[in-house]
Short mmCIF file of C-alpha atoms and ligand atoms in Angstrom, two decimals:
data_model
loop_
_atom_site.label_atom_id
_atom_site.label_comp_id
_atom_site.label_asym_id
_atom_site.label_seq_id
_atom_site.Cartn_x
_atom_site.Cartn_y
_atom_site.Cartn_z
CA MET A 186 15.67 32.82 -11.28
CA SER A 187 17.65 36.01 -10.79
CA ARG A 188 21.25 36.60 -11.87
CA GLY A 189 23.83 35.04 -9.59
CA GLU A 190 21.53 32.20 -8.62
CA ILE A 191 22.09 28.63 -9.70
CA GLY A 192 18.54 27.52 -9.02
CA PHE A 193 18.80 24.82 -6.40
CA ALA A 194 16.51 26.79 -4.08
CA THR A 195 13.65 25.00 -5.84
CA LEU A 196 14.85 21.65 -4.50
CA PRO A 197 12.30 21.55 -1.64
CA GLU A 198 9.48 22.15 -4.15
CA GLN A 199 10.80 19.38 -6.39
CA VAL A 200 10.87 16.98 -3.43
CA HIS A 201 7.41 18.13 -2.37
CA ARG A 202 5.94 17.62 -5.86
CA LYS A 203 7.50 14.17 -6.17
CA SER A 204 6.30 13.07 -2.72
CA VAL A 205 2.75 14.30 -3.35
CA LYS A 206 2.71 12.43 -6.66
CA ARG A 207 3.95 9.24 -5.08
CA GLY A 208 1.60 9.50 -2.09
CA PHE A 209 2.38 8.51 1.48
CA GLU A 210 2.13 5.25 3.37
CA PHE A 211 1.72 4.69 7.07
CA THR A 212 1.10 1.57 9.11
CA LEU A 213 -0.38 1.81 12.56
CA MET A 214 -0.88 -1.12 14.90
CA VAL A 215 -3.18 -1.26 17.91
CA ALA A 216 -2.89 -3.70 20.78
CA GLY A 217 -4.91 -4.08 23.94
CA GLU A 218 -7.72 -6.13 25.41
CA THR A 219 -10.94 -6.59 23.49
CA GLY A 220 -13.45 -3.92 24.43
CA LEU A 221 -10.96 -1.19 25.36
CA GLY A 222 -12.13 0.94 22.45
CA LYS A 223 -9.42 0.33 19.83
CA SER A 224 -11.70 0.16 16.80
CA THR A 225 -13.76 3.10 18.02
CA LEU A 226 -10.62 5.16 18.37
CA ILE A 227 -9.34 4.28 14.92
CA ASN A 228 -12.70 5.21 13.43
CA SER A 229 -12.68 8.48 15.39
CA LEU A 230 -9.12 9.29 14.33
CA PHE A 231 -9.60 8.71 10.63
CA LEU A 232 -13.34 9.49 10.39
CA THR A 233 -14.18 6.12 8.87
CA ASP A 234 -15.91 2.94 9.81
CA LEU A 235 -13.22 0.34 9.41
CA TYR A 236 -14.81 -2.26 11.66
CA LYS A 237 -18.42 -2.52 10.52
CA ASP A 238 -18.51 -6.31 10.63
CA ARG A 239 -16.63 -6.82 13.88
CA GLN A 240 -18.12 -9.42 16.25
CA VAL A 241 -17.23 -9.11 19.91
CA PRO A 242 -16.65 -12.58 21.43
CA ASP A 243 -18.58 -13.72 24.51
CA VAL A 244 -16.83 -14.86 27.73
CA HIS A 245 -16.48 -18.43 26.49
CA GLY A 246 -15.11 -17.21 23.19
CA LYS A 247 -12.60 -15.04 25.02
CA ILE A 248 -11.21 -17.98 26.99
CA GLU A 249 -10.92 -20.16 23.90
CA LYS A 250 -9.66 -17.42 21.66
CA THR A 251 -6.19 -17.17 20.25
CA ILE A 252 -4.77 -13.92 19.03
CA SER A 253 -5.07 -13.17 15.38
CA ILE A 254 -3.75 -10.38 13.23
CA GLU A 255 -6.14 -8.34 11.14
CA LYS A 256 -4.88 -5.75 8.69
CA LYS A 257 -7.07 -3.20 6.94
CA THR A 258 -5.92 -0.66 4.43
CA MET A 259 -7.63 2.47 3.23
CA GLU A 260 -6.74 5.37 0.97
CA ILE A 261 -7.42 8.83 2.35
CA GLU A 262 -7.04 12.04 0.39
CA GLU A 263 -6.83 15.56 1.77
CA LYS A 264 -6.09 18.66 -0.31
CA GLY A 265 -4.68 16.49 -3.08
CA VAL A 266 -2.34 14.55 -0.78
CA ARG A 267 -2.95 10.81 -0.76
CA LEU A 268 -2.30 8.68 2.31
CA ARG A 269 -2.40 4.91 2.22
CA LEU A 270 -3.15 4.02 5.80
CA SER A 271 -2.93 0.47 7.10
CA VAL A 272 -4.25 -0.42 10.51
CA VAL A 273 -3.16 -3.68 12.08
CA ASP A 274 -5.39 -4.91 14.87
CA THR A 275 -4.81 -7.86 17.17
CA PRO A 276 -8.24 -9.27 18.03
CA GLY A 277 -8.06 -11.60 20.99
CA PHE A 278 -5.06 -9.87 22.52
CA GLY A 279 -5.27 -9.95 26.32
CA ASP A 280 -8.28 -12.27 26.25
CA SER A 281 -6.72 -15.69 26.48
CA VAL A 282 -5.09 -17.00 29.64
CA ASN A 283 -1.92 -17.93 27.82
CA CYS A 284 0.39 -14.97 28.60
CA GLU A 285 3.30 -16.21 26.47
CA GLU A 286 1.14 -16.13 23.38
CA HIS A 287 0.51 -12.41 23.71
CA TRP A 288 3.96 -11.11 23.12
CA GLN A 289 4.95 -13.94 20.80
CA VAL A 290 2.23 -13.16 18.27
CA LEU A 291 3.02 -9.45 18.27
CA ASP A 292 6.77 -9.97 18.16
CA ARG A 293 6.49 -12.51 15.35
CA TYR A 294 4.34 -10.20 13.27
CA LEU A 295 6.61 -7.19 13.74
CA THR A 296 9.77 -9.22 13.08
CA ASP A 297 8.24 -10.89 10.02
CA GLN A 298 7.60 -7.48 8.46
CA PHE A 299 11.26 -6.54 9.02
CA LYS A 300 12.38 -9.88 7.59
CA GLN A 301 10.22 -9.46 4.49
CA TYR A 302 11.61 -5.99 3.92
CA PHE A 303 15.17 -7.21 4.48
CA GLU A 304 14.76 -10.01 1.95
CA ALA A 305 13.13 -7.70 -0.59
CA GLU A 306 15.91 -5.19 -0.09
CA SER A 307 18.58 -7.82 -0.70
CA GLY A 308 16.85 -9.09 -3.83
CA LEU A 309 17.24 -8.01 -7.41
CA ASN A 310 14.11 -5.93 -7.79
CA ARG A 311 14.54 -3.25 -5.16
CA LYS A 312 12.41 -0.70 -6.94
CA SER A 313 8.98 -1.86 -5.95
CA ILE A 314 9.45 -3.13 -2.43
CA GLN A 315 6.25 -3.72 -0.55
CA ASP A 316 6.86 -2.09 2.81
CA ASN A 317 4.64 -3.55 5.52
CA ARG A 318 6.74 -2.48 8.48
CA VAL A 319 4.73 -1.09 11.38
CA HIS A 320 5.58 2.55 12.09
CA CYS A 321 3.75 2.96 15.36
CA LEU A 322 1.99 0.77 17.89
CA LEU A 323 -0.69 2.25 20.15
CA TYR A 324 -0.63 0.14 23.27
CA PHE A 325 -3.97 0.39 25.13
CA ILE A 326 -3.82 0.35 28.92
CA PRO A 327 -7.09 -0.16 30.83
CA PRO A 328 -8.35 2.81 32.89
CA TYR A 329 -8.76 0.63 35.94
CA GLY A 330 -5.69 -0.46 37.87
CA ARG A 331 -2.71 1.43 39.17
CA GLY A 332 -0.27 1.41 36.32
CA LEU A 333 1.03 -1.34 34.06
CA ARG A 334 -0.02 -4.91 34.68
CA GLN A 335 2.46 -7.80 34.53
CA LEU A 336 1.12 -8.65 31.07
CA ASP A 337 1.69 -5.09 29.81
CA VAL A 338 5.25 -5.01 31.12
CA GLU A 339 6.04 -8.37 29.58
CA VAL A 340 4.58 -7.55 26.19
CA MET A 341 6.02 -4.04 25.95
CA LYS A 342 9.49 -5.21 26.90
CA LYS A 343 9.45 -7.94 24.31
CA ILE A 344 8.42 -5.74 21.42
CA HIS A 345 9.96 -2.33 22.16
CA LYS A 346 12.97 -2.94 19.96
CA ARG A 347 10.80 -3.68 16.93
CA VAL A 348 8.35 -0.78 16.96
CA ASN A 349 7.70 2.78 18.12
CA LEU A 350 5.59 2.13 21.21
CA VAL A 351 3.06 4.78 22.17
CA PRO A 352 1.19 3.93 25.40
CA VAL A 353 -2.37 5.22 25.71
CA ILE A 354 -4.97 5.07 28.49
CA ALA A 355 -8.23 3.71 27.14
CA LYS A 356 -11.71 5.02 28.01
CA ALA A 357 -10.39 8.00 29.98
CA ASP A 358 -13.97 9.24 30.49
CA MET A 359 -14.22 6.60 33.22
CA LEU A 360 -11.74 8.57 35.32
CA THR A 361 -11.81 11.98 36.96
CA GLN A 362 -9.03 14.41 36.08
CA PRO A 363 -6.99 13.76 39.25
CA GLU A 364 -7.37 10.02 38.60
CA VAL A 365 -6.07 10.44 35.05
CA LYS A 366 -3.10 12.40 36.40
CA PHE A 367 -2.38 9.74 39.00
CA LEU A 368 -2.64 6.87 36.51
CA LYS A 369 -0.31 8.67 34.10
CA GLU A 370 2.29 9.06 36.86
CA CYS A 371 2.01 5.36 37.77
CA ILE A 372 2.41 4.28 34.15
CA LYS A 373 5.41 6.56 33.65
CA ARG A 374 6.98 5.20 36.84
CA ASP A 375 6.47 1.58 35.65
CA ILE A 376 7.88 2.34 32.22
CA LYS A 377 11.00 3.77 33.82
CA GLU A 378 11.34 1.03 36.42
CA HIS A 379 11.06 -1.76 33.86
CA HIS A 380 13.30 -0.04 31.29
CA ILE A 381 10.62 -0.04 28.64
CA LYS A 382 11.59 1.99 25.58
CA ILE A 383 8.68 3.98 24.29
CA TYR A 384 8.72 6.33 21.29
CA LYS A 385 10.84 9.32 22.17
CA PHE A 386 9.81 12.60 20.64
CA PRO A 387 12.64 14.35 18.82
CA GLU A 388 14.10 17.46 20.39
CA CYS A 389 12.58 20.68 19.19
CA ASP A 390 14.87 22.67 16.85
CA SER A 391 16.24 25.84 18.39
CA ASP A 392 14.88 28.02 15.56
CA GLU A 393 11.23 26.95 16.11
CA ASP A 394 8.77 29.63 17.25
CA GLU A 395 7.27 29.73 20.74
CA GLU A 396 3.88 28.37 19.63
CA PHE A 397 5.48 25.28 18.12
CA ARG A 398 7.65 24.80 21.21
CA LYS A 399 4.60 24.94 23.46
CA GLN A 400 2.75 22.41 21.30
CA ASP A 401 5.82 20.18 21.43
CA ARG A 402 6.05 20.49 25.24
CA ASP A 403 2.33 19.74 25.65
CA LEU A 404 2.63 16.64 23.49
CA LYS A 405 5.58 15.30 25.42
CA THR A 406 4.00 15.83 28.82
CA ALA A 407 0.71 14.24 27.74
CA VAL A 408 2.23 10.76 27.29
CA PRO A 409 0.61 8.29 28.00
CA PHE A 410 -2.27 9.90 26.12
CA ALA A 411 -5.60 9.57 27.93
CA LEU A 412 -8.15 8.85 25.22
CA ILE A 413 -11.87 8.88 24.62
CA GLY A 414 -13.32 7.53 21.40
CA SER A 415 -16.78 7.66 19.93
CA SER A 416 -18.49 6.77 16.71
CA GLN A 417 -21.43 9.09 17.40
CA THR A 418 -21.88 12.79 16.77
CA PHE A 419 -24.23 15.20 18.58
CA GLU A 420 -25.48 18.73 18.10
CA VAL A 421 -24.34 20.85 21.07
CA ASN A 422 -24.83 24.63 21.11
CA GLY A 423 -25.30 24.64 17.36
CA ARG A 424 -22.03 22.77 16.83
CA ARG A 425 -21.71 19.16 15.66
CA ILE A 426 -19.34 17.27 17.94
CA ARG A 427 -18.08 13.73 18.21
CA GLY A 428 -18.78 12.58 21.71
CA ARG A 429 -20.32 10.26 24.26
CA LEU A 430 -23.75 11.01 25.69
CA TYR A 431 -24.26 10.58 29.43
CA PRO A 432 -27.32 11.45 31.59
CA TRP A 433 -25.42 14.54 32.85
CA GLY A 434 -24.17 15.70 29.46
CA VAL A 435 -21.98 15.03 26.47
CA VAL A 436 -18.26 14.30 26.63
CA ASP A 437 -16.59 15.99 23.68
CA VAL A 438 -13.89 13.71 22.33
CA GLU A 439 -12.04 16.65 20.80
CA ASP A 440 -12.15 18.88 23.88
CA PRO A 441 -8.57 19.03 25.29
CA GLY A 442 -10.11 19.45 28.74
CA HIS A 443 -11.78 16.04 28.38
CA SER A 444 -9.10 13.92 26.71
CA ASP A 445 -5.79 13.88 24.82
CA PHE A 446 -7.51 12.71 21.62
CA VAL A 447 -6.55 15.83 19.65
CA LYS A 448 -2.96 15.66 20.89
CA LEU A 449 -2.64 12.07 19.72
CA ARG A 450 -4.21 12.90 16.35
CA THR A 451 -1.92 15.91 15.91
CA MET A 452 1.12 13.86 16.75
CA LEU A 453 0.23 10.86 14.62
CA ILE A 454 -1.00 12.68 11.56
CA SER A 455 0.16 16.28 11.48
CA THR A 456 3.49 16.53 13.22
CA HIS A 457 5.28 13.22 13.83
CA MET A 458 4.21 10.79 11.10
CA GLN A 459 7.44 11.32 9.17
CA ASP A 460 9.57 11.01 12.30
CA LEU A 461 7.85 7.76 13.26
CA LYS A 462 8.67 6.42 9.81
CA GLU A 463 12.26 7.60 10.00
CA VAL A 464 12.85 6.08 13.44
CA THR A 465 11.35 2.82 12.17
CA HIS A 466 13.70 2.75 9.19
CA ASP A 467 16.86 4.36 10.56
CA VAL A 468 16.89 2.99 14.08
CA LEU A 469 14.63 -0.01 14.64
CA TYR A 470 15.00 -1.64 11.22
CA GLU A 471 18.68 -0.74 11.02
CA ASN A 472 19.33 -2.54 14.33
CA PHE A 473 17.44 -5.57 13.03
CA ARG A 474 19.37 -5.47 9.74
CA THR A 475 22.74 -5.27 11.48
CA GLN A 476 21.78 -8.23 13.62
CA GLN A 477 20.66 -10.25 10.58
CA ILE A 478 23.84 -9.54 8.65
CA SER A 479 26.12 -10.45 11.52
CA GLN A 480 24.14 -13.66 12.10
CA MET A 481 24.28 -14.61 8.44
CA SER A 482 27.99 -14.07 8.13
CA GLN A 483 28.73 -16.48 10.95
CA PRO A 484 28.95 -20.16 10.04
CA PRO A 485 26.50 -22.22 12.05
CA GLY A 486 28.00 -23.61 15.24
CA LYS A 487 31.27 -21.68 15.25
CA GLU A 488 32.10 -18.02 15.43
CA ARG A 489 34.07 -16.55 12.56
CA LYS A 490 37.05 -14.60 13.81
CA SER A 491 36.73 -10.95 12.68
CA SER A 492 35.23 -11.61 9.30
CA PRO A 493 35.38 -8.54 7.08
CA LEU A 494 31.64 -8.76 6.66
CA THR A 495 30.92 -8.73 10.34
CA THR A 496 33.32 -5.93 11.14
CA GLY A 497 31.77 -3.71 8.53
CA PHE A 498 34.54 -3.92 5.95
CA SER A 499 31.98 -5.01 3.37
CA SER A 500 31.50 -1.42 2.29
CA ILE A 501 35.09 -1.12 1.16
CA LEU A 502 35.32 -4.48 -0.61
CA PRO A 503 35.24 -4.53 -4.41
CA PRO A 504 31.75 -4.34 -5.99
CA HIS A 505 31.37 -8.08 -6.54
CA ALA A 506 31.99 -8.69 -2.84
CA SER A 507 28.50 -7.59 -1.91
CA SER A 508 26.96 -10.09 -4.31
CA LEU A 509 29.31 -12.60 -2.78
CA HIS A 510 27.91 -11.72 0.61
CA LEU A 511 24.42 -12.07 -0.75
CA SER A 512 25.05 -15.49 -2.19
CA ILE A 513 26.54 -16.58 1.11
CA SER A 514 23.54 -15.30 3.00
CA LYS A 515 21.20 -17.06 0.60
CA LEU A 516 23.11 -20.26 1.06
CA LYS A 517 22.99 -19.85 4.80
CA ARG A 518 19.31 -19.10 4.89
CA GLY A 519 18.74 -22.83 4.66
CA SER A 520 16.62 -22.85 1.53
CA ILE A 521 18.70 -25.64 -0.01
CA HIS A 522 17.95 -29.32 -0.48
CA ALA A 523 19.84 -32.12 1.21
CA ASP A 524 21.50 -33.33 -2.00
CA GLN A 525 22.93 -29.87 -2.51
CA VAL A 526 24.57 -29.73 0.89
CA SER A 527 28.04 -30.95 -0.02
CA GLU A 528 28.02 -28.74 -3.10
CA THR A 529 26.99 -25.83 -0.87
CA ASP A 530 29.75 -26.58 1.62
CA LYS A 531 32.27 -26.52 -1.19
CA LEU A 532 30.91 -23.20 -2.42
CA LEU A 533 30.96 -21.74 1.06
CA GLN A 534 34.59 -22.78 1.50
CA GLN A 535 35.49 -21.13 -1.80
CA LYS A 536 33.71 -17.93 -0.83
CA ASP A 537 35.35 -17.94 2.59
CA GLU A 538 38.71 -18.33 0.91
CA GLU A 539 37.94 -15.45 -1.41
CA ILE A 540 36.96 -13.20 1.49
CA ARG A 541 40.14 -14.10 3.33
CA ARG A 542 42.20 -13.20 0.26
CA MET A 543 40.46 -9.84 0.04
CA GLN A 544 41.13 -9.19 3.70
CA ASP A 545 44.83 -9.94 3.18
CA MET A 546 44.87 -7.63 0.18
CA LEU A 547 43.33 -4.85 2.23
CA GLN A 548 45.85 -5.34 4.99
CA GLN A 549 48.74 -5.21 2.53
CA MET A 550 47.36 -2.04 0.95
CA GLN A 551 47.00 -0.46 4.35
CA GLU A 552 50.57 -1.36 5.31
CA LYS A 553 51.91 0.02 2.02
CA LEU A 554 50.07 3.28 2.53
CA ARG A 555 51.25 3.54 6.08
CA ALA A 556 54.85 2.93 4.96
CA SER A 557 54.52 5.65 2.33
CA GLY A 558 53.29 8.07 5.00
CA LYS A 559 49.68 8.24 3.78
CA GLY A 560 48.33 5.78 6.26
CA GLY A 561 46.41 8.45 8.14
CA ILE A 562 44.27 9.31 5.15
CA PHE A 563 43.42 5.71 4.40
CA SER A 564 42.60 4.70 7.93
CA GLU A 565 40.46 7.81 8.29
CA SER A 566 38.29 6.88 5.32
CA VAL A 567 38.03 3.29 6.46
CA GLU A 568 37.08 4.32 9.96
CA GLY A 569 34.50 6.70 8.60
CA ARG A 570 32.84 3.91 6.71
CA ILE A 571 32.80 1.35 9.42
CA GLY A 572 31.46 3.89 11.83
CA LEU A 573 34.40 4.05 14.21
CA GLY A 574 35.69 7.55 13.85
CA GLY A 575 32.85 9.65 12.49
CA PRO A 576 30.85 12.09 14.60
CA PRO A 577 27.64 10.63 16.03
CA SER A 578 24.69 11.30 13.79
CA LYS A 579 21.66 13.26 15.02
CA ARG A 580 19.57 10.09 15.03
CA GLY A 581 22.41 8.21 16.74
CA SER A 582 22.27 10.56 19.67
CA ARG A 583 18.59 9.84 20.32
CA ASP A 584 17.65 7.55 23.15
CA SER A 585 15.33 5.63 20.88
CA ILE A 586 18.34 3.71 19.58
CA ILE A 587 18.08 0.25 20.99
CA ASP A 588 21.07 -2.00 21.24
CA VAL A 589 20.50 -5.49 20.04
P1 GDP B 716 -12.15 -2.98 20.79
O1 GDP B 716 -12.57 -4.37 21.01
O2 GDP B 716 -10.93 -2.64 21.62
O3 GDP B 716 -11.95 -2.64 19.35
O4 GDP B 716 -13.30 -2.04 21.40
P2 GDP B 716 -14.49 -1.29 20.63
O5 GDP B 716 -13.98 -0.11 19.91
O6 GDP B 716 -15.28 -2.29 19.85
O7 GDP B 716 -15.34 -0.75 21.88
C1 GDP B 716 -15.96 -1.60 22.80
C2 GDP B 716 -17.05 -0.83 23.56
O8 GDP B 716 -16.47 0.25 24.28
C3 GDP B 716 -18.10 -0.20 22.64
O9 GDP B 716 -19.33 -0.33 23.25
C4 GDP B 716 -17.68 1.25 22.55
O10 GDP B 716 -18.79 2.13 22.33
C5 GDP B 716 -17.09 1.48 23.93
N1 GDP B 716 -16.07 2.54 23.91
C6 GDP B 716 -15.19 2.80 22.94
N2 GDP B 716 -14.43 3.83 23.27
C7 GDP B 716 -14.84 4.25 24.49
C8 GDP B 716 -14.44 5.31 25.37
O11 GDP B 716 -13.52 6.08 25.10
N3 GDP B 716 -15.12 5.41 26.56
C9 GDP B 716 -16.12 4.58 26.91
N4 GDP B 716 -16.72 4.76 28.06
N5 GDP B 716 -16.52 3.58 26.11
C10 GDP B 716 -15.88 3.41 24.91
#
């Protein structure tokens, strides 16, 4: 450190060292009909064999089948950086004739992970929270057809507020290049027409170099990614490639002229993993959390008129008010026995009374400050905290924010 420097320039290295030590976690979900190549793609992406024991159901099995959720976790290490990757598959998805079941199973799973995180976050031990939230869902669209099917539209619309949706075209080697282009246009048109929110890439920073900007542009225009997967490798021109062997030659999975496999891998692993995690936490989970809190602070059956907790005043209440809120939410979560009900009602009334008193106190304080000419300062800080007056955040300005 030279003279005149305080030393905080090492902060990025400190963060880097700490993150590397802790390791990284990422959860990816795949959804799409059986046989569209989901497991092959996952194996190709992460160079593993996650689905050795998978049994593909026959036609009868497909009709009978209900959707299940299958989660596999693996630890990958590259240049000393550890990644704990979880892949959630949905065997049976798209196979059964019961359309309702499709989105319900996915939605329930995604919502349950948010709920678990929310409960863990509101508990006492917040240090070692097990985070199972899904950061990205690759939605497989069949290469046949002319865009999204009714099932795809229904499912995507039901789950888009719970997860970063990334649509992909499966088995793109079954299509010629003009056909891929046409199918991409149809899918994009359907996504727009049905107001489906897919993962929106962040805007490129103005100080990025031209190469990065081009890569960013290419990624954005490639959506929905047209993919080819393979678990086999071949020797072609002295080079070992992962591909699919046909009588007329080998399709190279990693050749950008053949498929968008490399683009998807770059986006998922090298460039946008952190952003996918941030959008999951800051936008999708935050929307869920806000919804949960406002639901919990409303007594069942009747709407509470401008409760301080629902209007966001909770952040300016005295410290014990948040534990008060917690105890109310626990009481309202319905985990109480019948013989405790009257006792609970009494407690709830007391807590309500307490909150009302605090609200009155706040109002009085505000009036006093206003009378003494300092009202502006106070209201400014209050507004800042409840999100009324502050400038919109960078994340807030992104279209991926979904209103609930
Ligand atoms: P899943 O049921 O969606 O997990 O599908 P699998 O990964 O088990 O693949 C089903 C079949 O499709 C296997 O025979 C794969 O070899 C084949 N397959 C996987 N990916 C591709 C692809 O990109 N193109 C073609 N033509 N076949 C593929």
